[in-house]
Amino acid sequence: MFGAIVLLTFACSSGGSTTEPAPIAQPPVAGRAAARVLMLTATAGFRHDSIPTARQVMAAMAASGAFAVNATEDLSLINADTLRSYDVVMFALTSGELPFSTVQRSALLDFVSSGHGFIGVHSATDTLYEWPDYGRLIGAYFKEHPWTQQGRVVVENPSHPASGGAAERFSITEEFYTFQENPRGRVDVLLRLDPASVGATGDYPLAWAQSFGAGRAYYNALGHFPETWRDARFQRLLTSAIAWTSGQ
Ligand SMILES: [Zn+2]
């Protein structure tokens, strides 16, 4: 019931209404509260053109009732008090050395390690290179993007809850990332690039999941283009990542 009330509060605040939320008879999903996601799209480096689409798509997906989202560029919301109202923090298309204080950094790490969720999307690995604990949370740092083209994505672990019942492989036009260190071995790799599909060889993980203390962290390297955010397959992956990281 608590989660249902919060969901309604978000819906009101995004519509600019100041009226008291009306009591509702049914929670949005029977038997469990909708996950509450704080989506940060702040940038201190490269800024993706897909950010407005990412925010629109997340709001539209939230309208289905599977989760509630509050999208922001306000770094000050990353603090222990505010995070008490959320289940998942999502860094979507963030970049550069976002100026978090030491207290804020501790608040984010404590939030996840105490049993909550963290999701990073695309350039979330091109973010906060100078904060090694963030590197641990996100799993790897961006190295380069050698292939911006159609490529084939292999779903390595379709039975993982964060894989959302994805097909075994799918083709998508993306800016495919490589990473400074291959995170395989430290994380549970969920998606990888089929190197032959871009004329390459090697191991290129594209999405992964890991435990972080009592919490859960997920990263997905896709999301460069607005079209990716509009892609139902990508949306399903994000929805299942939200459910899994939130502990549902
Ligand atoms: Zn990009």
Short mmCIF file of C-alpha atoms and ligand atoms in Angstrom, two decimals:
data_model
loop_
_atom_site.label_atom_id
_atom_site.label_comp_id
_atom_site.label_asym_id
_atom_site.label_seq_id
_atom_site.Cartn_x
_atom_site.Cartn_y
_atom_site.Cartn_z
CA MET A 1 0.00 0.00 0.00
CA PHE A 2 2.86 2.37 0.86
CA GLY A 3 4.39 1.89 -2.59
CA ALA A 4 1.05 2.49 -4.26
CA ILE A 5 0.67 5.82 -2.49
CA VAL A 6 4.16 6.89 -3.51
CA LEU A 7 3.42 5.94 -7.12
CA LEU A 8 0.38 8.16 -7.10
CA THR A 9 2.37 11.00 -5.54
CA PHE A 10 4.86 10.84 -8.39
CA ALA A 11 2.05 10.91 -10.93
CA CYS A 12 0.64 14.02 -9.26
CA SER A 13 3.92 15.83 -8.93
CA SER A 14 4.80 15.28 -12.59
CA GLY A 15 1.43 16.75 -13.54
CA GLY A 16 2.01 19.78 -11.33
CA SER A 17 -0.99 19.05 -9.11
CA THR A 18 -0.78 19.93 -5.45
CA THR A 19 -3.96 18.15 -4.41
CA GLU A 20 -3.89 15.37 -1.86
CA PRO A 21 -3.61 11.96 -3.54
CA ALA A 22 -6.92 10.14 -3.42
CA PRO A 23 -6.97 6.78 -1.67
CA ILE A 24 -6.79 3.93 -4.14
CA ALA A 25 -8.37 0.54 -3.70
CA GLN A 26 -5.87 -1.63 -5.53
CA PRO A 27 -2.08 -1.61 -5.55
CA PRO A 28 -0.72 -1.30 -9.15
CA VAL A 29 0.61 -4.87 -9.15
CA ALA A 30 -1.24 -7.39 -7.02
CA GLY A 31 0.75 -8.58 -4.04
CA ARG A 32 3.72 -6.24 -4.35
CA ALA A 33 4.49 -2.55 -4.51
CA ALA A 34 5.82 -0.96 -7.71
CA ALA A 35 9.57 -0.34 -7.61
CA ARG A 36 10.45 3.32 -7.18
CA VAL A 37 13.25 4.41 -9.51
CA LEU A 38 15.34 7.57 -9.26
CA MET A 39 16.66 8.13 -12.81
CA LEU A 40 19.67 10.46 -13.07
CA THR A 41 20.61 11.82 -16.51
CA ALA A 42 23.17 14.44 -15.41
CA THR A 43 26.30 14.82 -17.53
CA ALA A 44 29.73 16.33 -16.85
CA GLY A 45 31.15 15.10 -20.17
CA PHE A 46 29.58 13.95 -23.42
CA ARG A 47 25.83 14.53 -23.56
CA HIS A 48 23.77 12.06 -25.58
CA ASP A 49 20.98 13.34 -27.84
CA SER A 50 18.93 10.35 -26.66
CA ILE A 51 18.46 11.71 -23.11
CA PRO A 52 15.03 13.32 -23.73
CA THR A 53 13.80 10.12 -25.41
CA ALA A 54 15.19 8.02 -22.56
CA ARG A 55 13.23 10.10 -20.07
CA GLN A 56 10.02 9.99 -22.15
CA VAL A 57 10.26 6.24 -22.62
CA MET A 58 10.87 5.56 -18.94
CA ALA A 59 7.87 7.73 -18.01
CA ALA A 60 5.69 5.91 -20.55
CA MET A 61 6.86 2.52 -19.28
CA ALA A 62 6.14 3.60 -15.70
CA ALA A 63 2.59 4.48 -16.73
CA SER A 64 1.98 0.75 -17.13
CA GLY A 65 2.31 0.46 -13.35
CA ALA A 66 5.32 -1.88 -13.26
CA PHE A 67 7.43 0.81 -11.58
CA ALA A 68 7.43 4.50 -10.72
CA VAL A 69 10.16 6.80 -11.99
CA ASN A 70 11.39 10.24 -11.06
CA ALA A 71 13.87 11.54 -13.67
CA THR A 72 16.24 14.28 -12.56
CA GLU A 73 19.49 16.08 -13.29
CA ASP A 74 19.68 17.33 -9.71
CA LEU A 75 22.71 15.67 -8.14
CA SER A 76 21.64 16.81 -4.67
CA LEU A 77 18.90 14.15 -4.71
CA ILE A 78 21.63 11.56 -4.17
CA ASN A 79 21.54 11.74 -0.37
CA ALA A 80 20.59 9.29 2.36
CA ASP A 81 17.29 11.03 3.19
CA THR A 82 15.96 11.20 -0.37
CA LEU A 83 17.12 7.69 -1.23
CA ARG A 84 14.89 6.30 1.53
CA SER A 85 11.98 6.92 -0.88
CA TYR A 86 13.48 4.76 -3.65
CA ASP A 87 14.23 1.13 -4.44
CA VAL A 88 16.56 1.66 -7.41
CA VAL A 89 18.95 4.40 -8.54
CA MET A 90 19.48 4.45 -12.30
CA PHE A 91 22.36 6.32 -13.96
CA ALA A 92 21.09 6.68 -17.53
CA LEU A 93 23.46 8.24 -20.10
CA THR A 94 25.43 10.00 -17.37
CA SER A 95 29.00 11.07 -18.15
CA GLY A 96 32.13 12.57 -16.67
CA GLU A 97 33.15 13.41 -13.15
CA LEU A 98 29.80 14.31 -11.61
CA PRO A 99 30.65 16.43 -8.55
CA PHE A 100 29.26 14.27 -5.74
CA SER A 101 30.51 15.00 -2.24
CA THR A 102 32.10 12.30 -0.09
CA VAL A 103 28.88 12.10 1.94
CA GLN A 104 26.80 11.62 -1.23
CA ARG A 105 29.16 8.90 -2.46
CA SER A 106 28.78 7.04 0.83
CA ALA A 107 25.00 7.49 0.65
CA LEU A 108 24.83 5.86 -2.80
CA LEU A 109 27.09 2.95 -1.85
CA ASP A 110 25.23 2.41 1.44
CA PHE A 111 21.90 2.55 -0.41
CA VAL A 112 22.88 -0.30 -2.74
CA SER A 113 24.88 -2.41 -0.28
CA SER A 114 22.06 -2.27 2.29
CA GLY A 115 19.76 -4.17 -0.08
CA HIS A 116 18.61 -1.82 -2.85
CA GLY A 117 19.31 -1.61 -6.57
CA PHE A 118 21.59 0.23 -9.00
CA ILE A 119 21.23 0.31 -12.79
CA GLY A 120 23.69 1.90 -15.21
CA VAL A 121 22.83 2.45 -18.88
CA HIS A 122 25.26 3.08 -21.78
CA SER A 123 27.60 5.94 -20.79
CA ALA A 124 27.12 5.23 -17.08
CA THR A 125 30.47 3.45 -17.60
CA ASP A 126 31.86 6.73 -19.04
CA THR A 127 31.18 8.33 -15.66
CA LEU A 128 33.15 8.86 -12.44
CA TYR A 129 36.45 7.31 -13.53
CA GLU A 130 38.07 8.91 -10.49
CA TRP A 131 35.85 7.08 -7.99
CA PRO A 132 37.03 3.44 -7.80
CA ASP A 133 34.04 2.30 -5.69
CA TYR A 134 31.75 3.49 -8.48
CA GLY A 135 33.85 1.42 -10.87
CA ARG A 136 33.14 -1.59 -8.67
CA LEU A 137 29.42 -0.78 -8.63
CA ILE A 138 29.12 -0.32 -12.41
CA GLY A 139 31.48 -3.23 -13.13
CA ALA A 140 33.82 -1.70 -15.74
CA TYR A 141 34.83 1.59 -17.32
CA PHE A 142 34.27 2.53 -20.96
CA LYS A 143 37.30 2.20 -23.22
CA GLU A 144 36.13 3.00 -26.76
CA HIS A 145 33.30 2.47 -29.24
CA PRO A 146 34.85 0.86 -32.30
CA TRP A 147 31.57 -0.19 -33.95
CA THR A 148 28.56 2.05 -34.57
CA GLN A 149 26.45 -0.15 -36.83
CA GLN A 150 24.09 -3.09 -36.78
CA GLY A 151 25.45 -5.92 -34.65
CA ARG A 152 24.15 -9.17 -33.21
CA VAL A 153 23.64 -9.39 -29.46
CA VAL A 154 23.86 -12.80 -27.80
CA VAL A 155 21.77 -13.40 -24.67
CA GLU A 156 24.13 -15.48 -22.53
CA ASN A 157 21.87 -16.16 -19.61
CA PRO A 158 18.20 -16.08 -20.67
CA SER A 159 17.11 -17.60 -17.36
CA HIS A 160 18.52 -14.70 -15.30
CA PRO A 161 15.59 -12.61 -13.99
CA ALA A 162 17.20 -9.44 -15.41
CA SER A 163 17.20 -10.95 -18.92
CA GLY A 164 13.43 -10.59 -19.13
CA GLY A 165 12.84 -13.65 -21.27
CA ALA A 166 14.82 -12.13 -24.15
CA ALA A 167 15.36 -14.17 -27.31
CA GLU A 168 18.68 -16.01 -27.63
CA ARG A 169 20.08 -13.39 -29.97
CA PHE A 170 18.90 -10.24 -31.65
CA SER A 171 20.26 -7.66 -34.08
CA ILE A 172 20.27 -3.96 -33.25
CA THR A 173 21.90 -0.79 -34.56
CA GLU A 174 23.98 0.62 -31.72
CA GLU A 175 27.21 2.26 -30.70
CA PHE A 176 28.85 -0.83 -29.21
CA TYR A 177 31.19 -0.21 -26.30
CA THR A 178 34.38 -1.93 -25.25
CA PHE A 179 35.72 -1.63 -21.70
CA GLN A 180 39.06 -0.96 -20.04
CA GLU A 181 38.90 -4.35 -18.33
CA ASN A 182 36.68 -7.27 -19.25
CA PRO A 183 34.35 -7.65 -16.24
CA ARG A 184 33.68 -11.35 -16.94
CA GLY A 185 34.60 -13.35 -13.86
CA ARG A 186 33.62 -10.52 -11.52
CA VAL A 187 30.04 -10.17 -12.78
CA ASP A 188 27.32 -12.35 -14.27
CA VAL A 189 27.47 -11.53 -18.00
CA LEU A 190 23.95 -11.40 -19.48
CA LEU A 191 24.55 -10.03 -22.99
CA ARG A 192 27.59 -10.02 -25.25
CA LEU A 193 28.29 -8.81 -28.74
CA ASP A 194 28.67 -11.50 -31.38
CA PRO A 195 32.08 -10.32 -32.65
CA ALA A 196 31.61 -11.92 -36.08
CA SER A 197 28.61 -9.64 -36.65
CA VAL A 198 30.94 -6.60 -36.64
CA GLY A 199 33.88 -8.35 -38.30
CA ALA A 200 35.87 -8.71 -35.07
CA THR A 201 37.12 -11.41 -32.72
CA GLY A 202 37.22 -11.46 -28.92
CA ASP A 203 34.91 -11.32 -25.91
CA TYR A 204 32.72 -8.22 -25.61
CA PRO A 205 30.22 -8.28 -22.73
CA LEU A 206 27.38 -5.75 -23.19
CA ALA A 207 25.24 -6.26 -20.07
CA TRP A 208 25.86 -7.79 -16.69
CA ALA A 209 24.52 -8.22 -13.18
CA GLN A 210 26.22 -8.61 -9.82
CA SER A 211 25.46 -8.57 -6.13
CA PHE A 212 26.71 -5.56 -4.24
CA GLY A 213 26.64 -6.25 -0.51
CA ALA A 214 23.01 -7.11 0.20
CA GLY A 215 21.94 -5.25 -2.97
CA ARG A 216 22.06 -5.80 -6.71
CA ALA A 217 23.71 -3.89 -9.58
CA TYR A 218 22.98 -4.14 -13.32
CA TYR A 219 24.60 -2.50 -16.32
CA ASN A 220 23.48 -2.40 -19.97
CA ALA A 221 25.81 -0.86 -22.56
CA LEU A 222 23.05 -0.28 -25.14
CA GLY A 223 21.10 2.99 -25.31
CA HIS A 224 23.14 5.31 -27.55
CA PHE A 225 20.36 6.02 -30.03
CA PRO A 226 16.81 7.24 -29.29
CA GLU A 227 15.67 4.27 -31.43
CA THR A 228 17.21 1.87 -28.89
CA TRP A 229 15.10 3.37 -26.10
CA ARG A 230 11.99 3.00 -28.29
CA ASP A 231 12.88 -0.65 -28.99
CA ALA A 232 10.51 -3.00 -27.14
CA ARG A 233 13.34 -5.52 -26.64
CA PHE A 234 15.49 -2.93 -24.84
CA GLN A 235 12.48 -1.80 -22.82
CA ARG A 236 11.81 -5.38 -21.68
CA LEU A 237 15.43 -5.69 -20.55
CA LEU A 238 15.15 -2.47 -18.54
CA THR A 239 11.84 -3.48 -16.97
CA SER A 240 13.24 -6.82 -15.86
CA ALA A 241 16.43 -5.14 -14.62
CA ILE A 242 14.32 -2.78 -12.51
CA ALA A 243 12.34 -5.69 -11.06
CA TRP A 244 15.49 -7.71 -10.33
CA THR A 245 17.59 -4.89 -8.85
CA SER A 246 14.67 -3.74 -6.69
CA GLY A 247 14.51 -7.22 -5.15
CA GLN A 248 11.08 -8.11 -6.59
ZN ZN B 1 26.91 6.71 -26.98
#
